[in-house]
Short mmCIF file of C-alpha atoms in Angstrom, two decimals:
data_model
loop_
_atom_site.label_atom_id
_atom_site.label_comp_id
_atom_site.label_asym_id
_atom_site.label_seq_id
_atom_site.Cartn_x
_atom_site.Cartn_y
_atom_site.Cartn_z
CA UNK A 26 -52.94 283.68 259.30
CA UNK A 27 -53.37 279.78 259.25
CA UNK A 28 -50.56 277.63 258.03
CA UNK A 29 -51.12 276.40 254.51
CA UNK A 30 -50.49 272.60 254.39
CA UNK A 31 -48.83 271.10 251.40
CA UNK A 32 -50.43 268.48 249.13
CA UNK A 33 -48.59 265.56 250.83
CA UNK A 34 -49.77 266.82 254.26
CA UNK A 35 -53.39 266.72 253.16
CA UNK A 36 -53.01 263.11 251.87
CA UNK A 37 -51.39 262.02 255.10
CA UNK A 38 -54.28 263.47 257.12
CA UNK A 39 -56.78 261.65 254.90
CA UNK A 40 -54.95 258.29 255.41
CA UNK A 41 -54.87 258.86 259.18
CA UNK A 42 -58.58 259.63 259.15
CA UNK A 43 -59.35 256.36 257.22
CA UNK A 44 -57.26 254.25 259.63
CA UNK A 45 -59.02 255.86 262.60
CA UNK A 46 -62.41 255.06 261.09
CA UNK A 47 -61.43 251.37 260.40
CA UNK A 48 -60.05 250.99 263.94
CA UNK A 49 -63.21 252.46 265.38
CA UNK A 50 -65.36 250.05 263.31
CA UNK A 51 -63.28 246.98 264.35
CA UNK A 52 -63.45 248.02 267.98
CA UNK A 53 -67.21 248.38 267.73
CA UNK A 54 -67.57 244.89 266.16
CA UNK A 55 -65.31 243.31 268.79
CA UNK A 56 -67.31 245.00 271.54
CA UNK A 57 -70.57 243.70 270.00
CA UNK A 58 -69.14 240.14 269.91
CA UNK A 59 -68.05 240.39 273.51
CA UNK A 60 -71.50 241.63 274.50
CA UNK A 61 -73.12 238.76 272.62
CA UNK A 62 -70.83 236.27 274.36
CA UNK A 63 -71.67 237.76 277.73
CA UNK A 64 -75.32 237.63 276.94
CA UNK A 65 -74.98 233.99 275.95
CA UNK A 66 -73.17 233.30 279.19
CA UNK A 67 -75.86 235.08 281.14
CA UNK A 68 -78.50 233.02 279.36
CA UNK A 69 -76.59 229.85 280.13
CA UNK A 70 -76.20 230.83 283.76
CA UNK A 71 -79.89 231.54 283.99
CA UNK A 72 -80.59 228.08 282.53
CA UNK A 73 -78.15 226.47 284.94
CA UNK A 74 -79.78 228.34 287.81
CA UNK A 75 -83.15 227.03 286.86
CA UNK A 76 -81.78 223.51 286.46
CA UNK A 77 -80.11 223.67 289.82
CA UNK A 78 -83.29 224.99 291.35
CA UNK A 79 -85.17 222.01 289.97
CA UNK A 80 -82.47 219.72 291.06
CA UNK A 81 -82.47 221.39 294.49
CA UNK A 82 -85.74 219.88 295.39
CA UNK A 83 -84.65 216.50 294.24
CA UNK A 84 -81.20 216.79 295.41
CA UNK A 85 -81.53 218.35 298.81
CA UNK A 86 -79.64 215.49 300.06
CA UNK A 87 -76.90 216.48 297.81
CA UNK A 88 -77.19 220.06 299.02
CA UNK A 89 -74.66 219.78 301.71
CA UNK A 90 -72.25 218.06 299.38
CA UNK A 91 -72.65 220.59 296.65
CA UNK A 92 -73.08 223.72 298.81
CA UNK A 93 -69.39 224.18 298.87
CA UNK A 94 -69.27 223.73 295.13
CA UNK A 95 -72.10 226.22 294.85
CA UNK A 96 -70.29 228.71 297.00
CA UNK A 97 -67.22 228.17 294.92
CA UNK A 98 -69.27 228.59 291.78
CA UNK A 99 -70.84 231.75 293.23
CA UNK A 100 -67.45 233.09 294.06
CA UNK A 101 -66.24 232.17 290.63
CA UNK A 102 -69.30 233.82 289.16
CA UNK A 103 -68.68 236.93 291.23
CA UNK A 104 -65.12 237.03 290.12
CA UNK A 105 -66.21 236.65 286.53
CA UNK A 106 -68.88 239.29 287.05
CA UNK A 107 -66.30 241.67 288.50
CA UNK A 108 -63.92 240.79 285.72
CA UNK A 109 -66.61 241.32 283.13
CA UNK A 110 -67.57 244.59 284.82
CA UNK A 111 -64.01 245.72 284.75
CA UNK A 112 -63.73 244.71 281.13
CA UNK A 113 -66.92 246.67 280.37
CA UNK A 114 -65.56 249.73 282.22
CA UNK A 115 -62.28 249.41 280.37
CA UNK A 116 -64.13 249.11 277.11
CA UNK A 117 -66.23 252.19 277.96
CA UNK A 118 -63.10 254.14 278.86
CA UNK A 119 -61.51 252.94 275.65
CA UNK A 120 -64.66 253.90 273.74
CA UNK A 121 -64.66 257.37 275.38
CA UNK A 122 -60.99 257.72 274.54
CA UNK A 123 -61.66 256.66 270.99
CA UNK A 124 -64.61 259.08 270.84
CA UNK A 125 -62.41 261.93 272.16
CA UNK A 126 -59.73 261.03 269.63
CA UNK A 127 -62.41 260.98 266.97
CA UNK A 128 -63.58 264.46 268.00
CA UNK A 129 -60.00 265.70 267.98
CA UNK A 130 -59.49 264.23 264.56
CA UNK A 131 -62.74 265.85 263.44
CA UNK A 132 -61.50 269.23 264.73
CA UNK A 133 -58.18 268.67 263.04
CA UNK A 134 -60.01 267.73 259.90
CA UNK A 135 -62.04 270.94 260.17
CA UNK A 136 -58.89 273.01 260.63
CA UNK A 137 -57.29 271.18 257.73
CA UNK A 138 -60.34 271.91 255.58
CA UNK A 139 -60.19 275.61 256.60
CA UNK A 140 -56.47 275.68 255.83
CA UNK A 141 -57.15 273.97 252.57
CA UNK A 142 -59.78 276.58 251.70
CA UNK A 143 -57.43 279.37 252.69
CA UNK A 144 -54.69 277.77 250.61
CA UNK A 145 -57.05 277.59 247.65
CA UNK A 146 -57.93 281.29 248.06
CA UNK A 147 -54.23 282.15 248.40
CA UNK A 148 -53.42 280.12 245.33
CA UNK A 149 -56.15 281.92 243.40
CA UNK A 150 -54.82 285.28 244.61
CA UNK A 151 -51.27 284.26 243.73
CA UNK A 152 -52.39 283.18 240.31
CA UNK A 153 -54.02 286.59 239.81
CA UNK A 154 -50.86 288.32 241.12
CA UNK A 155 -48.67 286.20 238.87
CA UNK A 156 -50.85 287.20 235.94
CA UNK A 157 -50.51 290.87 236.87
CA UNK A 158 -46.78 290.50 237.46
CA UNK A 159 -46.46 288.92 234.09
CA UNK A 160 -47.97 292.04 232.55
CA UNK A 161 -45.74 294.24 234.71
CA UNK A 162 -42.73 292.15 233.72
CA UNK A 163 -43.53 292.70 230.08
CA UNK A 164 -43.77 296.46 230.74
CA UNK A 165 -40.53 296.42 232.76
CA UNK A 166 -38.76 294.52 230.03
CA UNK A 167 -39.84 297.18 227.58
CA UNK A 168 -38.66 299.91 229.98
CA UNK A 169 -35.37 298.11 230.55
CA UNK A 170 -34.84 297.96 226.84
CA UNK A 171 -35.62 301.69 226.54
CA UNK A 172 -33.32 302.48 229.50
CA UNK A 173 -30.54 300.46 227.98
CA UNK A 174 -30.87 302.50 224.82
CA UNK A 175 -30.95 305.70 226.88
CA UNK A 176 -27.97 304.47 228.90
CA UNK A 177 -26.03 303.97 225.71
CA UNK A 178 -26.91 307.49 224.62
CA UNK A 179 -25.95 308.89 228.07
CA UNK A 180 -22.64 307.04 227.94
CA UNK A 181 -21.97 308.64 224.61
CA UNK A 182 -22.91 312.04 226.06
CA UNK A 183 -20.75 311.30 229.12
CA UNK A 184 -17.81 310.58 226.90
CA UNK A 185 -18.44 313.86 225.08
CA UNK A 186 -18.78 315.71 228.40
CA UNK A 187 -15.63 314.09 229.73
CA UNK A 188 -13.72 315.42 226.77
CA UNK A 189 -15.38 318.84 227.28
CA UNK A 190 -14.50 318.76 231.01
CA UNK A 191 -10.93 317.84 230.24
CA UNK A 192 -10.76 320.72 227.81
CA UNK A 193 -12.50 322.95 230.38
CA UNK A 194 -9.96 321.95 233.02
CA UNK A 195 -7.17 322.98 230.70
CA UNK A 196 -9.01 326.22 229.88
CA UNK A 197 -9.57 326.80 233.63
CA UNK A 198 -5.88 326.29 234.35
CA UNK A 199 -5.04 328.74 231.57
CA UNK A 200 -7.67 331.20 232.87
CA UNK A 201 -6.34 330.82 236.42
CA UNK A 202 -2.86 331.54 235.17
CA UNK A 203 -4.15 334.56 233.26
CA UNK A 204 -6.03 335.73 236.37
CA UNK A 205 -2.87 335.50 238.43
CA UNK A 206 -1.03 337.45 235.76
CA UNK A 207 -3.83 340.03 235.60
CA UNK A 208 -3.86 340.33 239.40
CA UNK A 209 -0.11 340.83 239.35
CA UNK A 210 -0.50 343.40 236.56
CA UNK A 211 -3.34 345.03 238.53
CA UNK A 212 -1.11 345.31 241.60
CA UNK A 213 1.69 346.73 239.48
CA UNK A 214 -0.82 349.06 237.82
CA UNK A 215 -2.01 350.10 241.28
CA UNK A 216 1.54 351.05 242.24
CA UNK A 217 1.89 352.96 238.96
CA UNK A 218 -1.50 354.60 239.60
CA UNK A 219 -0.30 355.71 243.02
CA UNK A 220 2.84 357.22 241.60
CA UNK A 221 0.99 358.93 238.72
CA UNK A 222 -1.85 360.10 240.96
CA UNK A 223 0.49 361.65 243.48
CA UNK A 224 2.70 363.01 240.68
CA UNK A 225 -0.38 364.83 239.37
CA UNK A 226 -1.04 366.16 242.87
CA UNK A 227 2.56 367.36 243.11
CA UNK A 228 2.26 369.05 239.71
CA UNK A 229 -0.80 370.86 241.03
CA UNK A 230 1.34 372.03 243.94
CA UNK A 231 2.14 370.73 247.37
CA UNK A 232 0.60 373.89 248.77
CA UNK A 233 -2.63 375.15 247.27
CA UNK A 234 -4.59 378.17 248.39
CA UNK A 235 -8.23 378.56 247.49
CA UNK A 236 -10.43 381.56 248.10
CA UNK A 237 -14.10 381.10 248.90
CA UNK A 238 -16.33 384.16 248.97
CA UNK A 239 -19.16 383.91 251.44
CA UNK A 240 -22.52 385.26 250.21
CA UNK A 241 -23.96 388.29 251.96
CA UNK A 242 -26.27 387.24 254.77
CA UNK A 243 -29.21 389.25 256.13
CA UNK A 244 -27.47 390.10 259.39
CA UNK A 245 -24.52 391.58 257.43
CA UNK A 246 -26.76 394.47 256.43
CA UNK A 247 -27.55 395.38 260.06
CA UNK A 248 -24.95 396.45 262.61
CA UNK A 249 -24.68 393.56 265.11
CA UNK A 250 -25.47 394.17 268.77
CA UNK A 251 -24.37 391.57 271.30
CA UNK A 252 -25.12 391.87 275.02
CA UNK A 253 -22.08 392.98 277.01
CA UNK A 254 -20.05 394.00 273.92
CA UNK A 255 -19.67 397.34 272.19
CA UNK A 256 -17.53 398.63 269.37
CA UNK A 257 -14.95 400.96 270.90
CA UNK A 258 -14.26 404.22 269.14
CA UNK A 259 -17.33 403.96 266.92
CA UNK A 260 -19.29 407.08 266.08
CA UNK A 261 -21.67 408.48 263.50
CA UNK A 262 -18.67 409.85 261.59
CA UNK A 263 -17.27 406.33 261.29
CA UNK A 264 -20.54 405.16 259.81
CA UNK A 265 -20.50 408.02 257.32
CA UNK A 266 -16.96 407.16 256.26
CA UNK A 267 -17.96 403.49 255.73
CA UNK A 268 -16.28 401.87 252.80
CA UNK A 269 -18.27 400.11 250.09
CA UNK A 270 -16.44 397.17 248.46
CA UNK A 271 -17.28 395.39 245.21
CA UNK A 272 -15.99 391.91 244.23
CA UNK A 273 -15.60 390.82 240.61
CA UNK A 274 -14.39 387.57 239.10
CA UNK A 275 -12.78 388.29 235.72
CA UNK A 276 -11.38 384.78 235.13
CA UNK A 277 -14.46 382.89 233.92
CA UNK A 278 -12.47 379.93 232.58
CA UNK A 279 -10.03 378.89 235.29
CA UNK A 280 -11.69 380.79 238.17
CA UNK A 281 -8.38 381.85 239.69
CA UNK A 282 -8.69 385.62 240.00
CA UNK A 283 -10.68 387.97 242.17
CA UNK A 284 -10.70 391.78 242.00
CA UNK A 285 -11.69 393.83 245.05
CA UNK A 286 -12.83 397.33 244.19
CA UNK A 287 -13.66 399.82 246.89
CA UNK A 288 -14.81 403.40 247.12
CA UNK A 289 -14.64 405.54 250.21
CA UNK A 290 -14.91 409.12 251.33
CA UNK A 291 -11.82 410.77 252.73
CA UNK A 292 -11.79 413.41 255.43
CA UNK A 293 -12.41 416.08 252.80
CA UNK A 294 -15.52 414.33 251.56
CA UNK A 295 -13.94 413.31 248.31
CA UNK A 296 -14.57 409.85 246.85
CA UNK A 297 -11.54 407.59 246.62
CA UNK A 298 -11.58 404.44 244.43
CA UNK A 299 -9.14 401.56 244.73
CA UNK A 300 -8.84 398.15 243.03
CA UNK A 301 -6.85 395.12 244.20
CA UNK A 302 -6.21 392.05 242.05
CA UNK A 303 -5.63 388.68 243.79
CA UNK A 304 -4.73 385.31 242.22
CA UNK A 305 -5.33 381.93 243.90
CA UNK A 306 -5.21 378.29 242.85
CA UNK A 307 -9.00 378.47 242.67
CA UNK A 308 -11.61 381.09 243.53
CA UNK A 309 -15.09 379.99 244.60
CA UNK A 310 -17.80 382.55 244.03
CA UNK A 311 -20.67 383.01 246.51
CA UNK A 312 -22.86 380.64 244.48
CA UNK A 313 -20.38 377.75 244.87
CA UNK A 314 -21.74 374.79 246.80
CA UNK A 315 -19.98 372.60 249.33
CA UNK A 316 -19.71 369.93 246.62
CA UNK A 317 -18.00 372.38 244.27
CA UNK A 318 -15.44 373.26 246.91
CA UNK A 319 -14.75 369.67 247.88
CA UNK A 320 -14.31 368.59 244.26
CA UNK A 321 -11.00 370.49 244.16
CA UNK A 322 -9.53 368.48 247.06
CA UNK A 323 -11.35 365.17 246.67
CA UNK A 324 -8.31 363.44 245.12
CA UNK A 325 -6.31 364.15 248.27
CA UNK A 326 -8.41 361.56 250.10
CA UNK A 327 -6.98 358.94 247.73
CA UNK A 328 -3.49 360.28 248.42
CA UNK A 329 -4.08 359.80 252.15
CA UNK A 330 -5.05 356.17 251.54
CA UNK A 331 -1.93 355.81 249.37
CA UNK A 332 0.21 356.69 252.41
CA UNK A 333 0.70 360.46 252.23
CA UNK A 334 0.14 363.06 254.96
CA UNK A 335 -2.47 365.65 254.06
CA UNK A 336 -3.41 368.89 255.80
CA UNK A 337 -6.52 370.87 254.87
CA UNK A 338 -7.47 373.98 256.82
CA UNK A 339 -9.72 377.01 256.60
CA UNK A 340 -8.13 380.43 257.18
CA UNK A 341 -10.03 383.67 257.45
CA UNK A 342 -11.55 386.27 259.68
CA UNK A 343 -14.28 385.67 262.23
CA UNK A 344 -17.67 384.98 260.67
CA UNK A 345 -16.32 384.25 257.20
CA UNK A 346 -17.72 380.70 257.20
CA UNK A 347 -14.68 378.56 258.06
CA UNK A 348 -16.55 376.18 260.37
CA UNK A 349 -19.36 375.83 257.84
CA UNK A 350 -16.88 375.00 255.08
CA UNK A 351 -15.01 372.44 257.19
CA UNK A 352 -17.88 370.88 259.17
CA UNK A 353 -20.96 371.88 257.17
CA UNK A 354 -24.59 371.40 258.01
CA UNK A 355 -26.87 368.46 258.71
CA UNK A 356 -28.03 367.77 255.15
CA UNK A 357 -26.14 365.94 252.43
CA UNK A 358 -25.88 369.07 250.29
CA UNK A 359 -24.34 371.12 253.15
CA UNK A 360 -21.87 368.47 254.34
CA UNK A 361 -18.47 370.05 254.99
CA UNK A 362 -14.96 369.11 253.95
CA UNK A 363 -14.33 366.94 257.02
CA UNK A 364 -17.26 364.47 256.58
CA UNK A 365 -16.83 364.42 252.80
CA UNK A 366 -13.10 363.69 253.06
CA UNK A 367 -13.73 360.99 255.65
CA UNK A 368 -16.37 359.36 253.42
CA UNK A 369 -13.95 359.38 250.47
CA UNK A 370 -11.13 357.89 252.58
CA UNK A 371 -13.35 355.00 253.67
CA UNK A 372 -14.66 354.58 250.11
CA UNK A 373 -11.12 354.52 248.66
CA UNK A 374 -9.99 352.00 251.28
CA UNK A 375 -12.95 349.76 250.48
CA UNK A 376 -12.24 349.99 246.72
CA UNK A 377 -8.68 348.74 247.30
CA UNK A 378 -9.84 345.74 249.34
CA UNK A 379 -10.19 343.52 246.24
CA UNK A 380 -6.56 344.30 245.39
CA UNK A 381 -5.32 342.83 248.65
CA UNK A 382 -5.27 345.95 250.84
CA UNK A 383 -6.60 345.94 254.40
CA UNK A 384 -6.89 349.27 256.21
CA UNK A 385 -7.21 350.34 259.83
CA UNK A 386 -8.58 353.79 260.69
CA UNK A 387 -8.01 355.79 263.89
CA UNK A 388 -9.15 359.28 264.80
CA UNK A 389 -8.35 362.02 267.29
CA UNK A 390 -9.72 365.54 267.78
CA UNK A 391 -7.74 368.35 269.43
CA UNK A 392 -8.21 372.05 269.99
CA UNK A 393 -5.50 374.68 270.53
CA UNK A 394 -6.87 377.31 272.89
CA UNK A 395 -4.82 380.08 274.50
CA UNK A 396 -1.49 378.32 273.99
CA UNK A 397 -2.85 375.02 275.35
CA UNK A 398 -3.62 371.76 273.54
CA UNK A 399 -6.91 370.21 274.71
CA UNK A 400 -8.15 366.73 273.88
CA UNK A 401 -11.78 367.17 272.78
CA UNK A 402 -12.34 363.42 273.16
CA UNK A 403 -10.92 363.28 276.69
CA UNK A 404 -13.05 362.09 279.58
CA UNK A 405 -11.82 364.53 282.25
CA UNK A 406 -11.23 368.29 282.39
CA UNK A 407 -9.11 369.69 279.57
CA UNK A 408 -6.22 371.24 281.43
CA UNK A 409 -5.47 368.31 283.70
CA UNK A 410 -3.03 366.77 281.17
CA UNK A 411 -0.13 368.35 279.37
CA UNK A 412 -0.04 367.38 275.70
CA UNK A 413 3.06 367.65 273.54
CA UNK A 414 3.66 367.11 269.82
CA UNK A 415 6.32 364.52 269.01
CA UNK A 416 7.88 363.79 265.61
CA UNK A 417 9.12 360.23 265.12
CA UNK A 418 11.17 359.34 262.07
CA UNK A 419 10.91 355.81 260.64
CA UNK A 420 13.25 355.59 257.66
CA UNK A 421 12.13 358.30 255.28
CA UNK A 422 8.71 358.67 256.94
CA UNK A 423 8.03 361.22 259.68
CA UNK A 424 5.16 360.37 262.03
CA UNK A 425 3.62 363.12 264.13
CA UNK A 426 1.76 362.27 267.32
CA UNK A 427 0.42 364.09 270.35
CA UNK A 428 1.09 362.62 273.78
CA UNK A 429 -1.67 361.52 276.19
CA UNK A 430 -4.60 361.91 273.81
CA UNK A 431 -7.45 359.54 273.11
CA UNK A 432 -7.09 357.84 269.74
CA UNK A 433 -10.27 355.97 268.82
CA UNK A 434 -10.54 353.13 266.27
CA UNK A 435 -13.00 353.95 263.48
CA UNK A 436 -14.73 351.46 261.19
CA UNK A 437 -17.47 353.53 259.50
CA UNK A 438 -18.02 357.21 258.52
CA UNK A 439 -21.00 357.21 260.90
CA UNK A 440 -18.63 356.70 263.84
CA UNK A 441 -16.61 359.69 262.61
CA UNK A 442 -19.78 361.81 262.51
CA UNK A 443 -20.56 360.83 266.09
CA UNK A 444 -17.00 361.69 267.10
CA UNK A 445 -17.28 365.12 265.42
CA UNK A 446 -20.54 365.88 267.25
CA UNK A 447 -18.94 365.02 270.57
CA UNK A 448 -15.87 367.17 269.86
CA UNK A 449 -17.89 370.16 268.63
CA UNK A 450 -19.99 370.11 271.80
CA UNK A 451 -16.77 370.61 273.80
CA UNK A 452 -15.07 373.20 271.61
CA UNK A 453 -14.56 376.69 272.98
CA UNK A 454 -16.86 379.29 271.39
CA UNK A 455 -18.02 382.77 272.39
CA UNK A 456 -20.11 385.65 271.09
CA UNK A 457 -18.52 388.73 269.51
CA UNK A 458 -19.83 391.66 267.58
CA UNK A 459 -18.74 389.91 264.37
CA UNK A 460 -20.13 386.44 265.12
CA UNK A 461 -22.66 385.25 267.70
CA UNK A 462 -20.89 381.86 267.87
CA UNK A 463 -17.25 382.56 267.17
CA UNK A 464 -14.70 379.75 267.41
CA UNK A 465 -12.12 380.86 269.98
CA UNK A 466 -9.75 377.95 269.31
CA UNK A 467 -8.10 376.08 266.46
CA UNK A 468 -9.55 372.57 266.06
CA UNK A 469 -7.54 369.75 264.47
CA UNK A 470 -9.21 366.49 263.45
CA UNK A 471 -6.67 363.79 262.55
CA UNK A 472 -7.58 360.59 260.72
CA UNK A 473 -4.76 358.04 260.69
CA UNK A 474 -4.86 355.42 257.94
CA UNK A 475 -2.71 352.27 258.13
CA UNK A 476 -2.74 349.81 255.22
CA UNK A 477 -1.18 346.41 254.54
CA UNK A 478 -1.15 344.36 251.33
CA UNK A 479 -0.61 340.66 252.02
CA UNK A 480 0.14 339.91 248.35
CA UNK A 481 3.00 342.37 248.04
CA UNK A 482 3.80 342.56 251.79
CA UNK A 483 3.61 346.34 251.46
CA UNK A 484 2.66 348.70 254.25
CA UNK A 485 1.61 352.33 254.06
CA UNK A 486 0.59 354.91 256.63
CA UNK A 487 -1.18 358.13 255.81
CA UNK A 488 -2.56 360.96 257.90
CA UNK A 489 -5.37 363.39 257.12
CA UNK A 490 -5.32 366.57 259.22
CA UNK A 491 -8.47 368.67 258.87
CA UNK A 492 -8.05 372.00 260.64
CA UNK A 493 -10.69 374.60 261.44
CA UNK A 494 -8.76 377.71 262.47
CA UNK A 495 -10.14 380.38 264.76
CA UNK A 496 -10.95 383.55 262.87
CA UNK A 497 -8.68 386.54 262.73
CA UNK A 498 -10.32 389.71 263.97
CA UNK A 499 -9.73 393.34 264.86
CA UNK A 500 -10.25 394.26 268.48
CA UNK A 501 -12.40 397.29 267.70
CA UNK A 502 -14.52 395.43 265.16
CA UNK A 503 -15.15 392.39 267.37
CA UNK A 504 -15.72 394.33 270.59
CA UNK A 505 -13.16 392.15 272.41
CA UNK A 506 -11.14 395.11 273.74
CA UNK A 507 -13.49 395.58 276.64
CA UNK A 508 -13.44 391.93 277.77
CA UNK A 509 -10.27 390.61 279.38
CA UNK A 510 -10.84 386.96 278.34
CA UNK A 511 -11.89 387.84 274.78
CA UNK A 512 -8.91 390.22 274.51
CA UNK A 513 -6.45 387.48 275.46
CA UNK A 514 -8.13 385.01 273.08
CA UNK A 515 -7.99 387.50 270.20
CA UNK A 516 -4.32 388.34 270.78
CA UNK A 517 -3.34 384.64 270.86
CA UNK A 518 -5.44 383.88 267.77
CA UNK A 519 -4.01 386.75 265.73
CA UNK A 520 -0.46 385.98 266.84
CA UNK A 521 -0.75 382.31 265.92
CA UNK A 522 -2.38 383.06 262.56
CA UNK A 523 0.35 385.59 261.72
CA UNK A 524 3.08 383.06 262.47
CA UNK A 525 1.18 380.42 260.54
CA UNK A 526 0.93 382.74 257.56
CA UNK A 527 4.72 383.20 257.60
CA UNK A 528 5.20 379.41 257.55
CA UNK A 529 2.76 378.96 254.66
CA UNK A 530 4.40 381.77 252.67
CA UNK A 531 7.83 380.24 253.18
CA UNK A 532 6.60 376.77 252.22
CA UNK A 533 4.92 378.23 249.14
CA UNK A 534 8.12 379.87 247.96
CA UNK A 535 10.05 376.68 248.66
CA UNK A 536 7.60 374.57 246.66
CA UNK A 537 7.91 376.91 243.67
CA UNK A 538 11.71 376.96 243.78
CA UNK A 539 12.66 373.30 244.43
CA UNK A 540 16.34 374.08 244.99
CA UNK A 541 15.65 377.00 247.30
CA UNK A 542 17.26 376.80 250.70
CA UNK A 543 14.88 379.34 252.16
CA UNK A 544 14.35 378.91 255.88
CA UNK A 545 10.85 377.92 256.99
CA UNK A 546 10.13 379.70 260.31
CA UNK A 547 8.47 376.82 262.16
CA UNK A 548 9.74 378.20 265.51
CA UNK A 549 9.46 381.93 264.93
CA UNK A 550 6.88 382.32 267.65
CA UNK A 551 7.31 381.26 271.24
CA UNK A 552 3.61 380.63 271.42
CA UNK A 553 2.72 376.94 271.73
CA UNK A 554 -0.29 377.14 269.33
CA UNK A 555 1.87 378.59 266.58
CA UNK A 556 4.41 375.85 267.04
CA UNK A 557 1.67 373.20 267.15
CA UNK A 558 0.01 374.29 263.92
CA UNK A 559 3.37 374.68 262.20
CA UNK A 560 4.34 371.16 263.21
CA UNK A 561 1.15 369.78 261.70
CA UNK A 562 2.08 371.55 258.47
CA UNK A 563 5.63 370.26 258.68
CA UNK A 564 4.41 366.63 258.80
CA UNK A 565 2.07 367.06 255.82
CA UNK A 566 2.96 366.27 252.21
CA UNK A 567 0.18 368.40 250.76
CA UNK A 568 -1.41 371.49 252.27
CA UNK A 569 -4.67 373.00 251.08
CA UNK A 570 -5.83 376.28 252.57
CA UNK A 571 -9.11 378.17 252.21
CA UNK A 572 -8.82 381.95 252.45
CA UNK A 573 -12.45 382.75 253.24
CA UNK A 574 -13.92 386.24 252.98
#
């Protein structure tokens, strides 16, 4: 963009242009005078030449005298001519210079005129902009006035809000103090809840025995036949003397009684009727679901999280449904006690997280088979390692552990389900006349729960032992008498279950009579499985048994 000259610059250029024009005019006049003088001189010289020519004829005699003067005059004339020529050349150069300067001044004048025109356009634009800005300024002044009014209103609101914030800060401090008090009360209430919860469990009994009656299945109506097995001593007479049993449940309110009525034919062909009345902590009729059964022990999962040792096991004859009760099926409705208890333990641990508790879960799965403890989660062959049960006392707490077993950290119930599938695939089973897939070992799943509360610096450790016992059976009924391996398994199972029954009976009597000094026969049997199961019971605060029929 061209530079816009100021008003004084334009005047100065005009003065310079006038002086240039006057100088050019004076130079032209002086040059014209010089040319006239030269012309006059030339005319005079021409006249002199003619006069001399005329005088030449008359003054030839003077020629010799004046030749030198003529030569001198010619030289002088030549010098003058050269001088005049030089002066003319100088004047032409000066005229060319003045003409060039005039052209330059004309170009400068043109540029100045263009700049002047541009300046005029800019001034016109600026005038228009100033007019617009004046209107904008008026609008802005109005807006400023409105904003000042609004600012005053906002300041007033800010003052009000400041007072509200100050009051809110005080309220927040009070609320924070109340929250801390409520959290403290909640922690104290949690401790009271633990005591009351476990007091209720103790009032229900440290040892509880439930009876679950399995419904009649289609194969129960047909005498089982398994390849390689036969019922020794069986005959048509035995079938004729078969006993028909009838189960009734007279206690419709508390569901604690079961009456077994039977009729049979004696050797004389006479009918003999007998009735037996049994009382349990709870009786589950054939229509009872897995959920109904678990509801009776569901609160024990909370006790485990609270730091108590729990033992739940199923006890009964082969084919009575112990494994189904403990492990269940693949659907949610048929889930057994083990997955349901594990889910509740994780759920209870998660519920206590907002009260400052952090829990760590670990699991192990063992089987007791023919007087040997096997690690179902081990990587090698079972019998390569010798496992022993150790009791470690820490203050008033007794911790039970098994040596050289794999203890896996668990973070979700799904990991527990995967662990159970792996263990069940390794468990020892076999076919008998009473059950095509009979458990030939006692399985013990142990879930260890360790908790710590950073607020109260309290620690707790609980243990949930879920035991699926092998079924008791009669040698003739199961067909194991003719198989050496099955015979040994059956003898060990029955022996261990008999010793276990003695321990449970003694513990039951001791729990009823708190001051009783009755001996509990933990070591009555020399068999390692009996001792192992008894030790698991010894380390448990609550024991729940299912007597399945």
